[in-house]
Amino acid sequence: MTERLPRWALYAFIVALPLHNLLMAELWDVGVRGAALDVVSAWKEVLLAAALAAVIWRRRGLPFKAHAADWLALAYAAFVILYALIPQDWLGGEASARGVLYGLRHDLTPVACYFLGRGLALTARDRRVVRALILVAAAVVAAWGLVDIYSVSLQTWRDSGVPGWFREQLGLEYRGLSYLPENWVYNPGDERPLRRLVSTLLSPLATAYLLLVGILVAATWRRGSRWLPVVTALLAIGLLFTYSRTTIVALALGLLTLGYALRSWWPVAAAAVFVAAAFFFVRAYPDIAPESRFTASELRIQRAGGAEEPTTGGPLDPNESSFESHLDALEEGVETVVEHPYGFGVGNAGVTAKRTGGEIKAGESTYTELGVELGLLGMLAFIGWNIALVRILLRREPWLAAALVAVLALAVQTDVIGVHWLAFVLWTLAGERV
């Protein structure tokens, strides 16, 4: 049992995490709420803890080979634990005890997954199974997402358990779309928002990141499979309909990394073709995307927000409001880290602070969030650890190195370790191949 559990835990993370948010929202809708739903939603952490405990029991200790990646992973974990133990008022932080616990879980998940991976002993067949499961999961997510945006109305989602799951259970209050996440639609500045592909992850960004990894797996799949072009096209179309322009750029970067690792030009050509296709898709999106309607109350909120910060520029304009908001958040986060380089303590950044009622010292960017929580040195430990992983993976698992490079690029503008599928799957696989 202790030998099989870690491997089966990895398989479960790959196929079940894409369904997690949707299933939790459905449970909330049928009345499983509060502490009961918290217990159910913790299945992934419980499984991770059990699998890691099985690895430690079997190996009589933490899997550790004393190379740079291992040491840097431990150094980063030490910063997290230290900044969780230091009293908040010593650092100027305001996180509650609950916020510190949530922050610990958030910050330590990739390290725990990494050491779970270090204890796995996957065969060549197991690795093929892992890649196949990623492709299947990504294909199902893309296919359902495309069906959803064209056949399931936004009102159906407004009336579902999704708003309650986010607002009541997670404490994330989204006002502009009847408590659905506002990024479910792209608002071109009128009364007809355009749907984005959110699929079972209930997020266009998390969906885009899964599809990005799936495309890189497909890019290195053995040639001759007749179904491969169809699956790759499905994933690419799904990614485009998430309307995540930064993920499109990150995928191109991942393909360039793949070309470097393989010493081949075809991934570079693929990156160029995909970026060109994405350029025309983004320009044509207002004409082909499914339209929806704001409710009267939503429209009042949208107009009030537009009066304060009007929508300007097209989807490819650097001055477009979405681009500007991300850049402003990044700039503010960098300034906070520079002005307060010793950090505020765990629980003072991003979604953790938002959920627990604390002041958000920095948001969106993984690096600035870690910088304001763990200080400049803690942030650098995380960056150094992942650079060490990339250097090793470039030689041992090119597609995984490419995926990690793409995700680390996305981390500039978003909290990638807060995306469960990435944290649990990508860092476990990275640990296994180091």
mmCIF file of C-alpha atoms in Angstrom, residues 34 68 94 161 180 386 426:
data_model
loop_
_atom_site.group_PDB
_atom_site.id
_atom_site.type_symbol
_atom_site.label_atom_id
_atom_site.label_comp_id
_atom_site.label_asym_id
_atom_site.label_seq_id
_atom_site.Cartn_x
_atom_site.Cartn_y
_atom_site.Cartn_z
ATOM 1 C CA GLY A 34 -19.634 25.407 6.231
ATOM 2 C CA ALA A 68 21.026 22.490 -5.134
ATOM 3 C CA GLU A 94 -2.083 42.099 10.128
ATOM 4 C CA GLY A 161 -24.139 26.922 -6.451
ATOM 5 C CA LEU A 180 -19.631 35.009 -10.238
ATOM 6 C CA ASN A 386 12.774 26.873 -9.461
ATOM 7 C CA LEU A 426 3.665 20.303 -11.814
#
